[in-house]
Short mmCIF file of C-alpha atoms and ligand atoms in Angstrom, two decimals:
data_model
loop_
_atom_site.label_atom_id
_atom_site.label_comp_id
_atom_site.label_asym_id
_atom_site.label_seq_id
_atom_site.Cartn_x
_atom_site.Cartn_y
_atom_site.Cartn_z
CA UNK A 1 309.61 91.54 183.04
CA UNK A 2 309.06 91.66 179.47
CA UNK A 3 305.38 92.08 177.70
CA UNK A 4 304.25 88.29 177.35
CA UNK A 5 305.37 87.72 181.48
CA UNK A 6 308.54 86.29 181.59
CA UNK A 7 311.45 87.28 183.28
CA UNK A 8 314.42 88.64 181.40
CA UNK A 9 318.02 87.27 183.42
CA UNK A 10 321.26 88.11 182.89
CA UNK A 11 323.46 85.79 182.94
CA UNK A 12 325.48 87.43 186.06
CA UNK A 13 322.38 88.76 187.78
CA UNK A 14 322.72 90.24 191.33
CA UNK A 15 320.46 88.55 193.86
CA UNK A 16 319.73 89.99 197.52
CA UNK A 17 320.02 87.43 200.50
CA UNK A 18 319.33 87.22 203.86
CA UNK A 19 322.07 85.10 205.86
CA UNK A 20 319.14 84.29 208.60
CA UNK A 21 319.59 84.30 212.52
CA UNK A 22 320.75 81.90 214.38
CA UNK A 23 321.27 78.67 211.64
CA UNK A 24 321.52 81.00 209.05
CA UNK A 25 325.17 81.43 209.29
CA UNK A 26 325.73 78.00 208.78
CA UNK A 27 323.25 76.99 206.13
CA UNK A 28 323.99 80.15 203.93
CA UNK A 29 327.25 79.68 202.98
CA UNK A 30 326.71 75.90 202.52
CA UNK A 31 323.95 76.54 200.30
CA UNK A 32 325.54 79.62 198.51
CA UNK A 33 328.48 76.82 197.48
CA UNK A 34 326.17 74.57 196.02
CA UNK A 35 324.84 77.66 193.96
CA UNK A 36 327.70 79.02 192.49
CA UNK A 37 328.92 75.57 191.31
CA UNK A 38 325.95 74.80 189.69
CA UNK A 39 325.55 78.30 188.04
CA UNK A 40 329.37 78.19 187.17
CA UNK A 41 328.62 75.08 185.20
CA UNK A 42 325.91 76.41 183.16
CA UNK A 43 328.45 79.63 182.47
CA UNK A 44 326.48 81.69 184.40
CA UNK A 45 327.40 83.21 187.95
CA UNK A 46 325.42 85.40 190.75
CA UNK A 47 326.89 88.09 192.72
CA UNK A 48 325.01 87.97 196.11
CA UNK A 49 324.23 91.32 197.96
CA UNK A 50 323.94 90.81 201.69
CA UNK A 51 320.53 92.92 202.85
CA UNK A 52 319.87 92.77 206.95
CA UNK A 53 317.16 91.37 208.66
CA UNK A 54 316.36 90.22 212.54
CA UNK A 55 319.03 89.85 214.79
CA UNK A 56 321.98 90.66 212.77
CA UNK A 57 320.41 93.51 211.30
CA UNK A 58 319.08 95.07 215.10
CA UNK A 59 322.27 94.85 216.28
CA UNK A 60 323.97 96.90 213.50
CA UNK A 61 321.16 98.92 213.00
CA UNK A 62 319.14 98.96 215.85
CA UNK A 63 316.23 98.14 213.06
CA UNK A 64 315.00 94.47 212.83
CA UNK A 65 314.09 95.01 208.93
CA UNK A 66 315.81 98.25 207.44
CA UNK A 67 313.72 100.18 204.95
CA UNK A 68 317.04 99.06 202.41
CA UNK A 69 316.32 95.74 202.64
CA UNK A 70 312.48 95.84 201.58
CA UNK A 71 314.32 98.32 198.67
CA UNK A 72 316.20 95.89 197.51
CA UNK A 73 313.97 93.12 197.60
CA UNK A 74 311.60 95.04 195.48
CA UNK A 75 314.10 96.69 192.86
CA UNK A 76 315.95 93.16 191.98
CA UNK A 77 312.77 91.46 192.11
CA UNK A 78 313.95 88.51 193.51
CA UNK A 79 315.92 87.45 196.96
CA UNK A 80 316.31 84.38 199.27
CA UNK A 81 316.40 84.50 202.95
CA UNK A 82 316.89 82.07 206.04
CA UNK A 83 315.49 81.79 208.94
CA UNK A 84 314.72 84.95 211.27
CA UNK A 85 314.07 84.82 214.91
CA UNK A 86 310.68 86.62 215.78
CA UNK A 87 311.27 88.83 219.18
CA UNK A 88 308.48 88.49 221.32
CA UNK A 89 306.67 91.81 222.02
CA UNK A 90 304.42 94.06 220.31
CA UNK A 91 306.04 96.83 217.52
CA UNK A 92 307.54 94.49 215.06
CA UNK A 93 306.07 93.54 211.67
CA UNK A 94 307.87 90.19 210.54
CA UNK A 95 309.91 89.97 207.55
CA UNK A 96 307.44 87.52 206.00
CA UNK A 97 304.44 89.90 206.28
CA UNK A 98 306.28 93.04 205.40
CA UNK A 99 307.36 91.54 202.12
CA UNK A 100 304.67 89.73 201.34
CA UNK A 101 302.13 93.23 201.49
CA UNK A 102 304.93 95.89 199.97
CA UNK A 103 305.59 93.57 197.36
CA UNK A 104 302.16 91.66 196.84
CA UNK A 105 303.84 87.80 197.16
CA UNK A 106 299.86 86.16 197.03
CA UNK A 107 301.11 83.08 196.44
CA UNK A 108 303.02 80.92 199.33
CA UNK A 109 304.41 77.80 197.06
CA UNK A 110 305.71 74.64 198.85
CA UNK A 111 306.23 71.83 196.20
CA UNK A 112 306.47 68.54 198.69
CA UNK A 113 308.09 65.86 196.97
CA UNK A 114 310.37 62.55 198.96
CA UNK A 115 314.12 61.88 198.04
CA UNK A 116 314.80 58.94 198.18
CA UNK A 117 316.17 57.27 201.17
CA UNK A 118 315.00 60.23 203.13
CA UNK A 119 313.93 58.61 206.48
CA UNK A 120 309.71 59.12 206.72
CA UNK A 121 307.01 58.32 209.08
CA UNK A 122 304.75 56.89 206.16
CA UNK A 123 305.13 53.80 203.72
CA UNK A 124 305.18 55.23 200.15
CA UNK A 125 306.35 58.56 200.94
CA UNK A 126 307.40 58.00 196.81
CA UNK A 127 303.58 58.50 196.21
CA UNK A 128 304.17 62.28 197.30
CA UNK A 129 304.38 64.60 194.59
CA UNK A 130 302.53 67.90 194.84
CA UNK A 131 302.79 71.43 194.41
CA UNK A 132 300.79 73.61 197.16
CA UNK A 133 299.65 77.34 195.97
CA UNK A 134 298.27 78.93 199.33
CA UNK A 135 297.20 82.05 199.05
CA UNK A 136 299.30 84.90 200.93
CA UNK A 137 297.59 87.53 201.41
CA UNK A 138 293.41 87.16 202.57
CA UNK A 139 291.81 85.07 205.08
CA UNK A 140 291.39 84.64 208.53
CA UNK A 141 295.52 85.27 208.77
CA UNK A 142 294.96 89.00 207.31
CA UNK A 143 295.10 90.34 210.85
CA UNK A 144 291.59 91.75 211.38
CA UNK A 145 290.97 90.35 215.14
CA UNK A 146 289.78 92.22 217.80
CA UNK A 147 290.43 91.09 221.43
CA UNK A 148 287.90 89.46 223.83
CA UNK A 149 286.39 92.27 226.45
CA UNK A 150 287.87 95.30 224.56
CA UNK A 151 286.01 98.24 223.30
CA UNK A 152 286.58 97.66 219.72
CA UNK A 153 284.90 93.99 220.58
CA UNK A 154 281.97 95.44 222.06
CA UNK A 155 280.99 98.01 219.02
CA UNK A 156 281.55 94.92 216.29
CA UNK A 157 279.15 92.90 218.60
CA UNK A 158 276.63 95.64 219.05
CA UNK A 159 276.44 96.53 215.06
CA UNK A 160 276.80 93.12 214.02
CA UNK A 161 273.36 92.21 216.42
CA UNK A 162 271.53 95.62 215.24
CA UNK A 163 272.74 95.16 211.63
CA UNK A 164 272.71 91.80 210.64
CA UNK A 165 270.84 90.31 213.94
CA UNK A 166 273.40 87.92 214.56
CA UNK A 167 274.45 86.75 218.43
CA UNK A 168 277.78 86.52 219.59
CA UNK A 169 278.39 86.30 222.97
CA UNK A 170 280.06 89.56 224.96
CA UNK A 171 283.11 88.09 225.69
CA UNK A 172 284.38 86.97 222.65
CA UNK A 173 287.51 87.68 220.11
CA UNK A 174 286.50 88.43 216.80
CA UNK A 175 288.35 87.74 213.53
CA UNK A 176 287.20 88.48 209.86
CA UNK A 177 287.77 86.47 206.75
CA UNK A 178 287.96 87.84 203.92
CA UNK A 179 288.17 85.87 200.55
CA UNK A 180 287.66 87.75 197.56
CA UNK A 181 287.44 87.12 194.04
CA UNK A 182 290.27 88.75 193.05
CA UNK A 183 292.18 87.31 195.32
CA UNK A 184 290.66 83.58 194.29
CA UNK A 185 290.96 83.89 190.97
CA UNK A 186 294.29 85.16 190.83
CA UNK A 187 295.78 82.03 192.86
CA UNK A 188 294.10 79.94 191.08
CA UNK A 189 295.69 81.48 188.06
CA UNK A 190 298.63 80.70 189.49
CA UNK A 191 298.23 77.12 190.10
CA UNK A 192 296.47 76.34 186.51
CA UNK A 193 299.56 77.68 184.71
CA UNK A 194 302.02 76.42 186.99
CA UNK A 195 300.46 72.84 186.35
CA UNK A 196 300.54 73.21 182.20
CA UNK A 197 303.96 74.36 182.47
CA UNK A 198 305.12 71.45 184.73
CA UNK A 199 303.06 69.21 182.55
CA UNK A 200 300.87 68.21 186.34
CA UNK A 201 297.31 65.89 185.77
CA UNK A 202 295.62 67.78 188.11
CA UNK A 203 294.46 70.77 190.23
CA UNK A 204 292.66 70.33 193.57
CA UNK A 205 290.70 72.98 194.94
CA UNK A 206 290.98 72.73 198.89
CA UNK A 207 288.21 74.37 200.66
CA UNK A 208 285.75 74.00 203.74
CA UNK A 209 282.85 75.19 201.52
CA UNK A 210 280.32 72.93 203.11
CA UNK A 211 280.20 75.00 205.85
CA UNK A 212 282.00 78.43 204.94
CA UNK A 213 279.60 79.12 202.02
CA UNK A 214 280.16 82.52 201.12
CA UNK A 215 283.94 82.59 201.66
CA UNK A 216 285.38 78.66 200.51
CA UNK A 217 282.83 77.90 199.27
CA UNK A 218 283.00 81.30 196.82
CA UNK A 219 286.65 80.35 196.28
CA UNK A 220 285.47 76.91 194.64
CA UNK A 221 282.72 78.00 191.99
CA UNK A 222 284.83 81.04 191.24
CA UNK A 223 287.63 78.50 190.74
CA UNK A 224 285.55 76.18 188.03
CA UNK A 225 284.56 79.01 186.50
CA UNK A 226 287.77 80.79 185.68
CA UNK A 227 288.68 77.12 184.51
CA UNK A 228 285.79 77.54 181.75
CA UNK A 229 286.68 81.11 180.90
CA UNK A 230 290.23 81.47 180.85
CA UNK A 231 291.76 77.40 180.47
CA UNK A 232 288.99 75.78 178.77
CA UNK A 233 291.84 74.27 176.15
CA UNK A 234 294.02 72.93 178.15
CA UNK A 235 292.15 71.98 181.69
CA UNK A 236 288.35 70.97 182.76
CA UNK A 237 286.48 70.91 185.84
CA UNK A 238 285.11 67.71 187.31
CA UNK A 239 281.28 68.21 186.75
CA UNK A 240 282.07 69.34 183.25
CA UNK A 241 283.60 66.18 182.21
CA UNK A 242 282.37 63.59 184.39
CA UNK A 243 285.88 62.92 185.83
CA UNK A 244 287.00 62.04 182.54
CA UNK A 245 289.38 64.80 181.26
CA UNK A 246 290.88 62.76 178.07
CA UNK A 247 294.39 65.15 177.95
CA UNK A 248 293.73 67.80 179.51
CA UNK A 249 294.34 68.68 183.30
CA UNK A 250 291.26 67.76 185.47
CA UNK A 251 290.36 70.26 188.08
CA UNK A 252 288.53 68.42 191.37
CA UNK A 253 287.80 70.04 194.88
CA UNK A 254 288.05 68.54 197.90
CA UNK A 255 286.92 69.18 201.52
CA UNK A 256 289.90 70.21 203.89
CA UNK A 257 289.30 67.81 206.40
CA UNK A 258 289.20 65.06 204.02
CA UNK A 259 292.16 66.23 202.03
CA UNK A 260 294.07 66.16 205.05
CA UNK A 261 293.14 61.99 205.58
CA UNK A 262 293.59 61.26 201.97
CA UNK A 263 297.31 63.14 201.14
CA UNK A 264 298.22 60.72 203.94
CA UNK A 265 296.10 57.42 202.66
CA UNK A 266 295.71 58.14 198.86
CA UNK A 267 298.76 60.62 197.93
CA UNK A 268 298.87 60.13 194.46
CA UNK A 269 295.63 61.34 193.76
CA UNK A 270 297.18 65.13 194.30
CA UNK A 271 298.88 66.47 192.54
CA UNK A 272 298.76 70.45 192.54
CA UNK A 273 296.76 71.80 194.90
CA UNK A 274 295.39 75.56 195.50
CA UNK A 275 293.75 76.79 198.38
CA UNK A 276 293.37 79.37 200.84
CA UNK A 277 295.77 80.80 203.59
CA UNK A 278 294.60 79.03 206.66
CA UNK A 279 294.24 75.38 204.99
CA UNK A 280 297.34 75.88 202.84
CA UNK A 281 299.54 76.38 206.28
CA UNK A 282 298.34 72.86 207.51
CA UNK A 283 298.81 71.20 204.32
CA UNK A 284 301.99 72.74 203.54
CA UNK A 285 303.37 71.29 207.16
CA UNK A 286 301.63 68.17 207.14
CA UNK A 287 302.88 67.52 204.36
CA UNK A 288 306.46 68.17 204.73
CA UNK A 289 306.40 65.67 207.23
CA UNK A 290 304.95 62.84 205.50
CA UNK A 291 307.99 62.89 203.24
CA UNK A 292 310.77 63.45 206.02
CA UNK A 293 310.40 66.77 206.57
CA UNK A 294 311.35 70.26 208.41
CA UNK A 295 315.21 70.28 207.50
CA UNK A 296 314.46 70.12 203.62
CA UNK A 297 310.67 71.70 202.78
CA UNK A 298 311.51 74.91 200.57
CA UNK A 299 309.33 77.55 200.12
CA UNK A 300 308.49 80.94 198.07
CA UNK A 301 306.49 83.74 198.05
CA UNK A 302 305.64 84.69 194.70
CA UNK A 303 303.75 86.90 192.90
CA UNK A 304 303.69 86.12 189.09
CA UNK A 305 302.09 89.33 187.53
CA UNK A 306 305.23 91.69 188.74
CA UNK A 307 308.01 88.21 188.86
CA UNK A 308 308.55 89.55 192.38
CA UNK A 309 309.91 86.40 194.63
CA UNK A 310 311.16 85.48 197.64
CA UNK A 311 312.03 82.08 198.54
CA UNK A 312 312.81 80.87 201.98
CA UNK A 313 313.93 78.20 204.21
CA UNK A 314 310.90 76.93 205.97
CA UNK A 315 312.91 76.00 209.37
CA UNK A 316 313.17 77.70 212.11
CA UNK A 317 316.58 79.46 213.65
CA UNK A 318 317.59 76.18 215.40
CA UNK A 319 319.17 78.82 218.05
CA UNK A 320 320.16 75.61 219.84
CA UNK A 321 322.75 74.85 216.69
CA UNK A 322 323.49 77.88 215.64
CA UNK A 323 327.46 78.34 214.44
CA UNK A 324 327.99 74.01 215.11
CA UNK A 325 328.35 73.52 211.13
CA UNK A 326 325.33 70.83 212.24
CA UNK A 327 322.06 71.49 210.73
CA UNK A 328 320.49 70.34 207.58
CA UNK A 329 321.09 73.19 204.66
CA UNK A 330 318.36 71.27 202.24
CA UNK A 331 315.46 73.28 202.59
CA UNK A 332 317.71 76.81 201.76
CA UNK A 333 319.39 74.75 198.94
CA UNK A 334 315.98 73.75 197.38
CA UNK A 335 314.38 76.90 197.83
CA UNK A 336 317.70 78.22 195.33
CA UNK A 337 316.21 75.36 193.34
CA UNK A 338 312.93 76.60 193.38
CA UNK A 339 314.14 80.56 192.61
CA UNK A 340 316.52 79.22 190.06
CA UNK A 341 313.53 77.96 188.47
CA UNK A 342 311.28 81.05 188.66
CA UNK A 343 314.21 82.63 186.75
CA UNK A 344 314.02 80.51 184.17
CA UNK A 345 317.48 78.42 184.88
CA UNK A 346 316.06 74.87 184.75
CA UNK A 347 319.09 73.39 184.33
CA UNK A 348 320.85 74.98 187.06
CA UNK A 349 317.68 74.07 189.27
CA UNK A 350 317.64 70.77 187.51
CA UNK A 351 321.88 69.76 188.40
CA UNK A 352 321.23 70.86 192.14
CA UNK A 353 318.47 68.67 192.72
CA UNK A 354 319.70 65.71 190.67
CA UNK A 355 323.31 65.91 192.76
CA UNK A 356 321.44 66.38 196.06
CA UNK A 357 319.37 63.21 195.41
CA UNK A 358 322.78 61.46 194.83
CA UNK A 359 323.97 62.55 198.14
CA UNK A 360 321.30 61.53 199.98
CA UNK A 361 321.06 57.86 197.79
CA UNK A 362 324.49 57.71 198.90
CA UNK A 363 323.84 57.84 202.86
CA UNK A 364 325.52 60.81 203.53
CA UNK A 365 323.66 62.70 205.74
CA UNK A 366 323.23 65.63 208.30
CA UNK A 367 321.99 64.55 211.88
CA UNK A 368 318.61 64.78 211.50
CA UNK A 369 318.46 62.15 208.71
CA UNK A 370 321.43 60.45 210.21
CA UNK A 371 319.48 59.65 213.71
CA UNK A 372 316.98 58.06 211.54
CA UNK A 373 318.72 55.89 208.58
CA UNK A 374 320.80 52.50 209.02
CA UNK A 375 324.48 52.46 207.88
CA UNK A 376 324.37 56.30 207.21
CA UNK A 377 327.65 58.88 207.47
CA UNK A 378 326.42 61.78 209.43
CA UNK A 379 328.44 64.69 207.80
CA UNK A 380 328.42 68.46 208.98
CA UNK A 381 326.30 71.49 207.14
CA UNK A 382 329.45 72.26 205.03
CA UNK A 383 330.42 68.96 204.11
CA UNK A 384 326.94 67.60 203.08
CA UNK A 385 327.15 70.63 200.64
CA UNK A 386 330.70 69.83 199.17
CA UNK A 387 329.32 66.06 198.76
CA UNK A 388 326.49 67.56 196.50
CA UNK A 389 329.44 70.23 194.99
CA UNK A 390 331.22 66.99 194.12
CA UNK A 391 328.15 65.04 192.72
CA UNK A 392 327.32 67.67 190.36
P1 LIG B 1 312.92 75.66 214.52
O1 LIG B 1 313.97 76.69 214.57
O2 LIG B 1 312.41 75.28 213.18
O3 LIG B 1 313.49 74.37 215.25
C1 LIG B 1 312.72 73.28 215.70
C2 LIG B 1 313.46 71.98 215.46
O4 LIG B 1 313.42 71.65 214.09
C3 LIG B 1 314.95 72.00 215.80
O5 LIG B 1 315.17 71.86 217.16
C4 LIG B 1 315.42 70.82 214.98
O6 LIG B 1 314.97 69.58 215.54
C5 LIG B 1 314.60 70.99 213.71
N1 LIG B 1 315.30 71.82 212.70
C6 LIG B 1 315.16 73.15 212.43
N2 LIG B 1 315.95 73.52 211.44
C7 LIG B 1 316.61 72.41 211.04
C8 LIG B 1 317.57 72.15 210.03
N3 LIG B 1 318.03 73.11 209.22
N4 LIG B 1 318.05 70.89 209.92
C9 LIG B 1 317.60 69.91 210.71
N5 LIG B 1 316.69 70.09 211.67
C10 LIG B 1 316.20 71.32 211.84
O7 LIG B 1 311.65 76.10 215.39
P2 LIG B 1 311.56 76.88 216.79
O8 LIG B 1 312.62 76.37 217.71
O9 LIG B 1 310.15 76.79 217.16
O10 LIG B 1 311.86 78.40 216.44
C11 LIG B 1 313.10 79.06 216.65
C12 LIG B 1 313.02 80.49 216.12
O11 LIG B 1 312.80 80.46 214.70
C13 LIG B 1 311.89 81.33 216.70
O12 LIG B 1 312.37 82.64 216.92
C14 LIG B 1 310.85 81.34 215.60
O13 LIG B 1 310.06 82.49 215.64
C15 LIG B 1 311.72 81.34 214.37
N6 LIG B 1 311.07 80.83 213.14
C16 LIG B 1 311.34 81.45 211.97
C17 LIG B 1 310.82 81.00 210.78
C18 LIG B 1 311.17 81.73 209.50
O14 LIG B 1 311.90 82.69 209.50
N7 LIG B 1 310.67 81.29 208.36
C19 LIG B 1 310.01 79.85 210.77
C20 LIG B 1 309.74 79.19 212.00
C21 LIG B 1 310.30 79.69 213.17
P3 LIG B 1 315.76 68.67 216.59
O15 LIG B 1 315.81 69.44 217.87
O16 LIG B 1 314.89 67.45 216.68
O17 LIG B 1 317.12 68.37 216.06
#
């Protein structure tokens, strides 16, 4: 990273990867093709470095996430991964979580945007443009729960009736939400700069603050007012300018349940959105689906003080397909869009998305969309990659 925040690339940088269980070994190398032809035409080229994770790395480690693999996550400040299979049963920490604490990834971003002629459940899924900062690392998913009838239950019940006077019945679970300031305002941050630089009209705060006062609620006024203190040049809350923002980027909030009616009846009035863990998970999938969905949705967990990333395919293992050369590899391929990006190589970013579009005007397809479109070509994982190699 270099003084002012930006992140200095070489022009052969090494990047670690995760191959991914299950899928993984057929979406990787499709999507690793599509890389290197895109970097190779910009003169620039990546060497990958295979790091172990889930399946593959248990079974030649007998470790599902090797202590080298968080290493070199965190020392090349940037990786990809596919999908991982979660083993049921208590001991294991998933990937996700691991990285997302050692390295401090607080922001989950999903941009959801429609290709066209991707097959969707909605009429205008053109209308759906938008950029979702969740935040990664507070709320009710931070893990403090205790279970129903357990000691630890009863003492939290006790001191919360003797301390604060407050009822809960004896045989209930208990979860704590946390949402600090901090934590808030860094997001927030996050979203406000990413919507300058991407040259976005506005920034929705998402939040249930009608009834979570203290906690959404917080995350909303501390939201305006980092808005006044730290972007007041180039972005303006709603009460401060009547809705009317002349050129600058109006910042709005909006009540979850509602949000989650109107990205479905009125999608162009998003545009980037920033909210908290819990809410950004359902928006993030809902989402997804209103423009065609699971197979393509990237993702990455970012965090933009230390230019630590990880980007991610947002599917599942598929175990079913796993090793048929079948499944869709746009959601790995876009989240390479997305890192490409973070390192600065828009026009590498830029080629893969405009040749991918092509492919898909073009009808040719993986199953998923196939099943769905009229007059398609359903092609396999590796050949719906060389027909976006060739479109390039
Ligand atoms: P899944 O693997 O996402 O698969 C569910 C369905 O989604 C598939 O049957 C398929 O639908 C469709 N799908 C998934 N990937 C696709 C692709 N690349 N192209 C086209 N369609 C695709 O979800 P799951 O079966 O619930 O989970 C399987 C394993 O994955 C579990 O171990 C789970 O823990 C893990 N998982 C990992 C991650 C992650 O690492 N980020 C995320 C979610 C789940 P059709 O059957 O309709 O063709």
């Amino acid at each position: 990273m270099t003084a002012n925040g930006k992140l200095q690339v070489p022009d052969e940088p090494i990047i670690p990867y995760i191959e991914g269980d299950g899928t993984g070994v057929d979406i990787w190398p499709a999507a690793q093709l599509v890389f290197d032809a895109a970097a190779k035409k910009h003169g620039k080229s990546v060497t990958w470095l295979e790091v172990l994770a889930g399946e593959k790395a248990f079974n030649e480690t007998g470790n599902w996430l090797p202590e080298e693999t968080v290493t070199s996550f965190r020392s090349h400040l940037i990786g990809i991964k596919g999908p991982l299979t979660t083993p049921i049963g208590g001991g294991f920490r998933s990937l996700n979580v691991a990285l997302r604490q050692i390295l401090d990834l607080y922001v989950c971003l999903r941009p959801v945007r429609w290709f066209k002629g991707v097959p969707s459940p909605v009429l205008h899924p053109e209308l759906v443009d938008m950029a979702i900062f969740r935040e990664n690392t507070e709320d009710i998913y931070s893990g403090m729960e205790v279970e129903s009838g357990t000691p630890a239950a009863k003492r939290l019940i006790e001191f919360l009736h003797d301390e604060f006077g407050w009822e809960i019945r004896e045989d209930a679970g208990i979860g704590v939400k946390p949402i600090s300031k901090f934590g808030s305002d860094r997001l927030i941050r996050a979203a406000l700069n990413y919507a300058v630089a991407k040259d976005r009209k506005s920034v929705t705060l998402v939040h249930k603050g009608n009834i979570m006062k203290y906690t959404e609620g917080a995350f909303m006024k501390w939201g305006y007012q980092l808005v006044r203190d730290e972007f007041s040049d180039v972005a303006v809350g709603w009460d401060d300018c009547g809705g009317k923002p002349g050129d600058k980027i109006l910042v709005k909030d909006a009540i979850t349940d509602i949000t989650l009616q109107q990205v479905l009846t009125r999608p162009a009035e998003f545009d980037v959105i920033a909210t908290m863990n819990l809410n950004g998970d359902y928006l993030s999938d809902a989402l997804a689906a209103q423009v065609g969905g699971i197979g393509i949705a990237p993702g990455g967990n970012i965090n933009y003080v230390t230019g630590h990333g990880v980007f991610e395919a947002t599917h599942g293992t598929a175990p079913k397909y796993a090793g048929q050369d079948k499944v869709n590899p746009g959601s790995v391929i876009l989240s390479g869009v997305m890192m490409f990006e973070h390192l600065g190589w828009q026009a590498v970013a830029d080629d893969i998305v405009t040749a991918l579009e092509a492919t898909i005007a073009d009808k040719i397809v993986t199953y998923d969309f196939a099943r769905l479109m009229q007059g398609a070509t359903e092609v396999k994982c590796s050949e719906f990659a060389s027909a976006i190699v060739d479109r390039m």
